[in-house]
């Protein structure tokens, strides 16, 4: 048994085997239903460099939401192609580096669409686009009020999403390869994920999008008793995609709390 008195407090303790169990458990549940699966470790949830390096050793990409997080991931050994770059706090320099380096870059703002114009015209690049999800309209039982909307992404309830799709289509050197739909409902219910994915599927078919991946985002329960399991979430995502004939897409998830809540402890006197 570990002698806790050997540590200078306060400090964090991490159970590496428990962390790996979470990653392997989620990956196995998804692979039961999908041929192509990517797990991105949510850096904002726990940005300790040791956590990032452990996640990389477990085969996770780094999911980052700002220039600072992007540079931290790079310092921890992640190549641009091993990074999922989300959020509105990107810098132009890191945005372009990630796109050129084959990162999974999900466009969040109109200024990022303008940044794409700086890419070499003789190259071929891929980007994703964040679809705004209004929980009140997609899954009312999981909504926080009558208009549980988000400030993030492009809404298909207005012309924003369609305009963004068209702007990318007009660029001869850039292809829209993915959709990002991250929202977190307080319930964290599999029902919410099924409905969100199904809504994304309707939008994909509406615009005739030929995509490589759907990034479902995070917000899952981890390994806790009497809570939804990784299998429950995987089945919900499958049902949402299958309803639209899109189960062949690569499925991307971005767990944070689901991977760190169980293996991390805070030790103090």
Short mmCIF file of C-alpha atoms in Angstrom, two decimals, residues 4-13 264-269:
data_model
loop_
_atom_site.label_atom_id
_atom_site.label_comp_id
_atom_site.label_asym_id
_atom_site.label_seq_id
_atom_site.Cartn_x
_atom_site.Cartn_y
_atom_site.Cartn_z
CA UNK A 4 1.04 8.90 1.48
CA UNK A 5 3.35 10.54 4.00
CA UNK A 6 6.19 10.33 1.50
CA UNK A 7 4.68 13.20 -0.53
CA UNK A 8 5.00 16.91 0.05
CA UNK A 9 1.47 18.28 0.18
CA UNK A 10 -0.64 19.61 -1.35
CA UNK A 11 -0.25 17.55 -4.53
CA UNK A 12 -2.15 15.57 -7.10
CA UNK A 13 -2.00 11.78 -7.38
CA UNK A 264 -6.99 11.89 -10.15
CA UNK A 265 -6.93 12.64 -6.44
CA UNK A 266 -5.92 15.75 -4.50
CA UNK A 267 -3.81 15.09 -1.42
CA UNK A 268 -3.57 17.67 1.36
CA UNK A 269 -3.28 17.86 5.11
#
